[in-house]
Amino acid sequence: MIYKATEIKITKTKLVIGVPEPFKLLHVTDSHLIYSDDQDSDMQRKLMAMRREAYDSKHGDNCCRRWCDALFQYAKDNGELLVHTGDLIDYVSHGNLVQAKAVMDTLDDYFFVAGNHEFTQYMGFWPGDPDFRAKNEASVRAIFRNDISCCAREYKGVNLVGLETKKSQISAEQLNFLRAQFDKGLPVLLFYHEPFYTPGLYNRIVTDFNEGDHQTLGEPDVLHPDSSYRATNETLAFMELVKNHPLMKGAFTGHFHFTYNDPLPSGAQQYLTAGSFLGMAREIEIV
């Protein structure tokens, strides 16, 4: 065993749904693996040094890989399906793709949804190639066993649904896909990387999150004047569906690196799980 139970921090969440047999999932997010190797550019190796210093100086040596390995091992030891909601890697590089595949291949089974870092080049530190995602998308997707942008899986009496929140939006295709999943009639657990706006979450973000953009899905224009982030009609319809559909039993996200939850009108909640580089994850018990 590569971890001590007293070292990792597991938030326990219990959902009473009425499944045939109780089970648990482990929700992990925001691992931010940081690797560049000799097949990467000088800029990518410089980025590795910068980003490792940023994380390790605050959270301990090798925090991103050390806690990722520990939490993956916890899921295996406890027979729990691991669900990861993105930012497994900090940026795209040959080194990161090699290590990400090695990490994911330690699991016999998992469910993965892309975050915003899965397709980023230099994270805004330097100008990047505007066509970078198109050129590298196939290489990133090849690491994973499921579609990381729009996926669903019936699992022990519930429907696990995953959607990539690309540029803080939901596409028409994804919205129709989600509606089709609800039409199946099973309780839905939804997984996506960037949470949608609520007043309580916004207040928590501006108070506690100091690591980048504060953007949430559907954030009011007055709070985020950049029109490129203005919610599309599809994103707004997604939010209403998640908030109000009676089959929605839990929405699980990450991105902001802290633990939080907000009640939704349907009676379900939107949960944020802290970054795994902190040694944190969420254990979801379904009964």
Coordinates of C-alpha atoms in Angstrom, one line a residue:
M1 CA 0.0 0.0 0.0
I2 CA 1.5 3.4 -1.1
Y3 CA -0.5 5.6 1.2
K4 CA -1.7 5.9 4.8
A5 CA -5.3 6.3 5.5
T6 CA -4.5 9.2 7.8
E7 CA -2.8 11.1 5.0
I8 CA -5.4 11.2 2.4
K9 CA -8.6 13.2 2.9
I10 CA -11.8 11.6 1.7
T11 CA -15.0 13.6 1.8
K12 CA -18.0 11.2 2.3
T13 CA -21.2 11.8 0.3
K14 CA -24.2 9.5 0.7
L15 CA -27.0 9.4 -1.9
V16 CA -30.2 7.6 -1.2
I17 CA -31.5 6.5 -4.6
G18 CA -32.9 3.0 -4.1
V19 CA -30.4 1.0 -6.1
P20 CA -30.6 -2.8 -6.1
E21 CA -27.3 -3.1 -4.2
P22 CA -25.3 -0.3 -2.5
F23 CA -22.0 0.6 -4.0
K24 CA -19.3 3.4 -3.9
L25 CA -17.6 5.6 -6.4
L26 CA -14.4 7.6 -5.9
H27 CA -14.6 11.0 -7.5
V28 CA -11.1 12.4 -8.2
T29 CA -10.4 15.6 -10.1
D30 CA -7.6 18.1 -10.9
S31 CA -4.6 15.9 -10.6
H32 CA -2.4 18.2 -12.7
L33 CA 0.4 15.8 -13.6
I34 CA 3.4 17.8 -14.7
Y35 CA 5.9 16.1 -17.1
S36 CA 8.0 17.1 -20.1
D37 CA 10.6 14.8 -21.5
D38 CA 13.4 14.8 -24.1
Q39 CA 10.8 14.6 -26.9
D40 CA 9.3 17.9 -25.8
S41 CA 10.4 21.5 -26.7
D42 CA 12.5 23.7 -24.5
M43 CA 9.4 25.8 -23.7
Q44 CA 7.6 22.7 -22.5
R45 CA 10.5 21.8 -20.2
K46 CA 10.6 25.3 -18.9
L47 CA 6.8 25.1 -18.3
M48 CA 7.4 21.9 -16.3
A49 CA 9.9 23.6 -14.1
M50 CA 7.6 26.6 -13.5
R51 CA 4.5 24.5 -12.8
R52 CA 6.2 22.0 -10.5
E53 CA 7.7 24.9 -8.5
A54 CA 4.2 26.5 -8.2
Y55 CA 2.6 23.3 -6.9
D56 CA 5.4 21.7 -4.9
S57 CA 6.3 24.9 -3.0
K58 CA 2.7 25.2 -1.7
H59 CA 1.7 21.5 -1.3
G60 CA 4.8 19.4 -0.9
D61 CA 7.3 17.6 -3.1
N62 CA 5.8 15.7 -6.0
C63 CA 2.3 16.5 -4.7
C64 CA 0.6 16.0 -8.1
R65 CA 1.8 12.5 -8.8
R66 CA 2.2 11.3 -5.2
W67 CA -1.4 12.0 -4.3
C68 CA -2.8 10.9 -7.7
D69 CA -1.1 7.5 -7.2
A70 CA -2.3 7.3 -3.6
L71 CA -6.0 8.0 -4.5
F72 CA -6.0 5.6 -7.4
Q73 CA -4.6 3.0 -5.1
Y74 CA -7.4 3.8 -2.6
A75 CA -10.0 3.2 -5.3
K76 CA -8.4 -0.2 -6.2
D77 CA -8.0 -1.3 -2.6
N78 CA -11.7 -0.5 -1.8
G79 CA -13.2 -1.9 -5.0
E80 CA -14.6 1.5 -6.1
L81 CA -15.0 2.7 -9.7
L82 CA -12.9 5.8 -10.1
V83 CA -14.5 8.7 -11.8
H84 CA -12.2 11.5 -12.8
T85 CA -13.5 14.9 -13.9
G86 CA -10.5 16.2 -15.7
D87 CA -7.2 18.1 -15.5
L88 CA -5.4 14.9 -15.1
I89 CA -2.6 16.6 -16.9
D90 CA -1.5 20.2 -16.4
Y91 CA -0.8 20.8 -20.1
V92 CA -0.3 18.7 -23.3
S93 CA 3.2 17.3 -23.8
H94 CA 4.8 14.0 -24.8
G95 CA 5.9 13.5 -21.2
N96 CA 2.5 14.2 -19.8
L97 CA 0.7 11.9 -22.2
V98 CA 3.1 9.1 -21.4
Q99 CA 2.6 9.5 -17.7
A100 CA -1.1 10.0 -17.9
K101 CA -1.5 6.7 -19.8
A102 CA 0.6 4.9 -17.3
V103 CA -1.5 6.2 -14.4
M104 CA -4.8 5.4 -16.1
D105 CA -3.6 2.0 -17.1
T106 CA -3.2 1.1 -13.4
L107 CA -7.0 0.9 -13.2
D108 CA -9.0 -2.0 -14.5
D109 CA -12.0 0.2 -14.9
Y110 CA -12.7 3.9 -14.7
F111 CA -14.9 6.8 -16.1
F112 CA -13.1 9.9 -17.3
V113 CA -14.3 13.3 -18.4
A114 CA -12.0 16.0 -19.9
G115 CA -11.1 19.2 -18.1
N116 CA -9.8 22.5 -19.6
H117 CA -6.2 21.4 -19.2
E118 CA -6.5 18.2 -21.2
F119 CA -6.1 20.3 -24.4
T120 CA -4.0 23.3 -23.4
Q121 CA -0.6 24.0 -24.8
Y122 CA 1.2 26.7 -22.7
M123 CA -1.7 27.7 -20.4
G124 CA -1.5 31.3 -21.5
F125 CA 2.1 31.8 -20.3
W126 CA 3.2 32.1 -24.0
P127 CA 1.3 32.5 -27.2
G128 CA 0.2 29.2 -28.5
D129 CA -0.8 27.6 -31.7
P130 CA -4.5 28.4 -32.4
D131 CA -4.9 25.0 -34.0
F132 CA -3.2 23.2 -31.2
R133 CA -6.3 21.2 -30.0
A134 CA -7.2 20.0 -33.5
K135 CA -3.6 18.9 -34.1
N136 CA -3.3 17.0 -30.7
E137 CA -6.8 15.9 -29.9
A138 CA -6.4 12.4 -31.2
S139 CA -3.3 11.8 -29.2
V140 CA -5.0 12.9 -26.0
R141 CA -8.1 10.9 -26.6
A142 CA -6.1 7.8 -27.3
I143 CA -5.0 7.6 -23.6
F144 CA -8.5 6.9 -22.4
R145 CA -10.9 4.0 -22.8
N146 CA -14.1 6.1 -23.0
D147 CA -15.1 9.2 -24.9
I148 CA -13.9 12.0 -22.7
S149 CA -16.2 14.7 -24.1
C150 CA -19.7 13.1 -24.2
C151 CA -20.1 9.7 -22.5
A152 CA -22.6 7.6 -20.6
R153 CA -22.6 4.3 -18.8
E154 CA -25.3 2.3 -17.0
Y155 CA -23.6 1.1 -13.8
K156 CA -25.3 -0.8 -11.0
G157 CA -28.7 0.8 -11.4
V158 CA -27.7 4.4 -12.2
N159 CA -26.7 6.2 -15.4
L160 CA -23.2 7.8 -15.2
V161 CA -23.1 10.7 -17.6
G162 CA -20.0 12.8 -18.5
L163 CA -19.8 16.0 -20.4
E164 CA -16.7 18.1 -21.3
T165 CA -17.4 21.8 -20.5
K166 CA -15.4 23.1 -23.5
K167 CA -14.7 26.8 -23.1
S168 CA -17.3 26.9 -20.2
Q169 CA -20.1 25.9 -22.6
I170 CA -22.3 22.9 -23.5
S171 CA -22.9 22.2 -27.1
A172 CA -26.2 21.4 -28.8
E173 CA -25.0 17.8 -29.3
Q174 CA -24.2 17.4 -25.7
L175 CA -27.5 18.9 -24.6
N176 CA -29.4 16.4 -26.8
F177 CA -27.2 13.6 -25.5
L178 CA -28.1 14.5 -21.9
R179 CA -31.8 14.7 -22.7
A180 CA -31.6 11.2 -24.3
Q181 CA -29.9 9.9 -21.1
F182 CA -32.8 11.2 -18.9
D183 CA -35.2 9.5 -21.3
K184 CA -33.8 6.2 -20.4
G185 CA -35.5 6.5 -17.0
L186 CA -32.6 5.7 -14.7
P187 CA -31.3 7.9 -11.9
V188 CA -28.5 10.1 -13.3
L189 CA -25.2 11.0 -11.8
L190 CA -23.6 13.7 -13.9
F191 CA -19.9 14.5 -14.1
Y192 CA -18.3 17.6 -15.7
H193 CA -15.3 19.7 -15.0
E194 CA -16.4 23.4 -14.6
P195 CA -19.4 23.9 -12.3
F196 CA -22.2 26.2 -13.2
Y197 CA -22.9 29.5 -11.5
T198 CA -24.7 29.9 -8.2
P199 CA -24.5 32.9 -5.9
G200 CA -23.1 30.9 -3.1
L201 CA -20.4 29.3 -5.2
Y202 CA -19.4 32.6 -6.7
N203 CA -18.9 34.1 -3.3
R204 CA -16.8 31.1 -2.3
I205 CA -14.7 31.4 -5.4
V206 CA -13.8 35.0 -5.1
T207 CA -13.0 34.5 -1.4
D208 CA -10.9 31.3 -1.7
F209 CA -9.7 30.7 -5.2
N210 CA -6.6 32.5 -6.2
E211 CA -5.2 30.3 -9.0
G212 CA -6.7 31.7 -12.2
D213 CA -9.9 32.6 -13.9
H214 CA -13.1 32.7 -11.8
Q215 CA -15.4 31.7 -14.7
T216 CA -18.3 29.4 -14.1
L217 CA -20.9 28.1 -16.6
G218 CA -23.7 30.6 -17.0
E219 CA -22.1 33.3 -15.0
P220 CA -24.0 36.6 -15.2
D221 CA -22.5 39.1 -17.6
V222 CA -22.1 41.7 -14.9
L223 CA -19.7 39.4 -13.1
H224 CA -17.7 38.5 -16.2
P225 CA -17.8 41.1 -19.0
D226 CA -15.8 39.0 -21.5
S227 CA -18.5 38.3 -24.1
S228 CA -16.6 35.2 -25.3
Y229 CA -17.7 33.5 -22.1
R230 CA -21.4 34.5 -22.4
A231 CA -23.5 31.4 -21.9
T232 CA -25.1 30.1 -25.0
N233 CA -28.7 29.0 -25.1
E234 CA -27.6 25.4 -25.0
T235 CA -25.6 26.0 -21.8
L236 CA -28.5 27.8 -20.2
A237 CA -30.8 24.9 -21.1
F238 CA -28.3 22.5 -19.7
M239 CA -28.3 24.3 -16.4
E240 CA -32.0 24.3 -16.2
L241 CA -32.2 20.6 -17.0
V242 CA -29.6 19.8 -14.3
K243 CA -31.2 22.0 -11.7
N244 CA -34.8 20.7 -12.2
H245 CA -35.0 17.2 -13.7
P246 CA -36.4 14.7 -11.1
L247 CA -34.0 12.0 -12.3
M248 CA -30.9 14.2 -11.5
K249 CA -29.4 12.7 -8.3
G250 CA -26.1 14.4 -8.1
A251 CA -23.8 16.7 -10.3
F252 CA -20.1 16.3 -9.6
T253 CA -17.4 18.8 -10.7
G254 CA -14.0 20.2 -9.9
H255 CA -11.9 23.0 -11.4
F256 CA -11.7 25.3 -8.4
H257 CA -9.6 22.9 -6.2
F258 CA -11.8 23.1 -3.1
T259 CA -14.7 21.1 -1.6
Y260 CA -18.2 22.6 -1.8
N261 CA -21.8 21.8 -2.5
D262 CA -25.0 23.7 -3.4
P263 CA -28.6 22.4 -3.3
L264 CA -30.5 22.4 -6.6
P265 CA -34.3 22.9 -7.0
S266 CA -34.8 19.2 -7.8
G267 CA -33.5 18.2 -4.4
A268 CA -30.1 17.0 -5.8
Q269 CA -26.9 19.0 -5.3
Q270 CA -24.0 20.3 -7.3
Y271 CA -20.8 19.1 -5.7
L272 CA -17.3 20.4 -6.1
T273 CA -14.4 18.1 -5.2
A274 CA -11.0 19.4 -4.2
G275 CA -7.9 18.8 -6.4
S276 CA -6.3 15.5 -5.9
F277 CA -2.9 17.2 -5.7
L278 CA -4.0 18.1 -2.2
G279 CA -4.5 14.4 -1.3
M280 CA -8.3 14.9 -1.5
A281 CA -11.2 13.1 -3.2
R282 CA -14.9 12.4 -2.7
E283 CA -16.3 9.0 -1.9
I284 CA -19.8 8.7 -3.2
E285 CA -21.9 6.0 -1.5
I286 CA -25.1 5.1 -3.4
V287 CA -27.8 3.2 -1.6

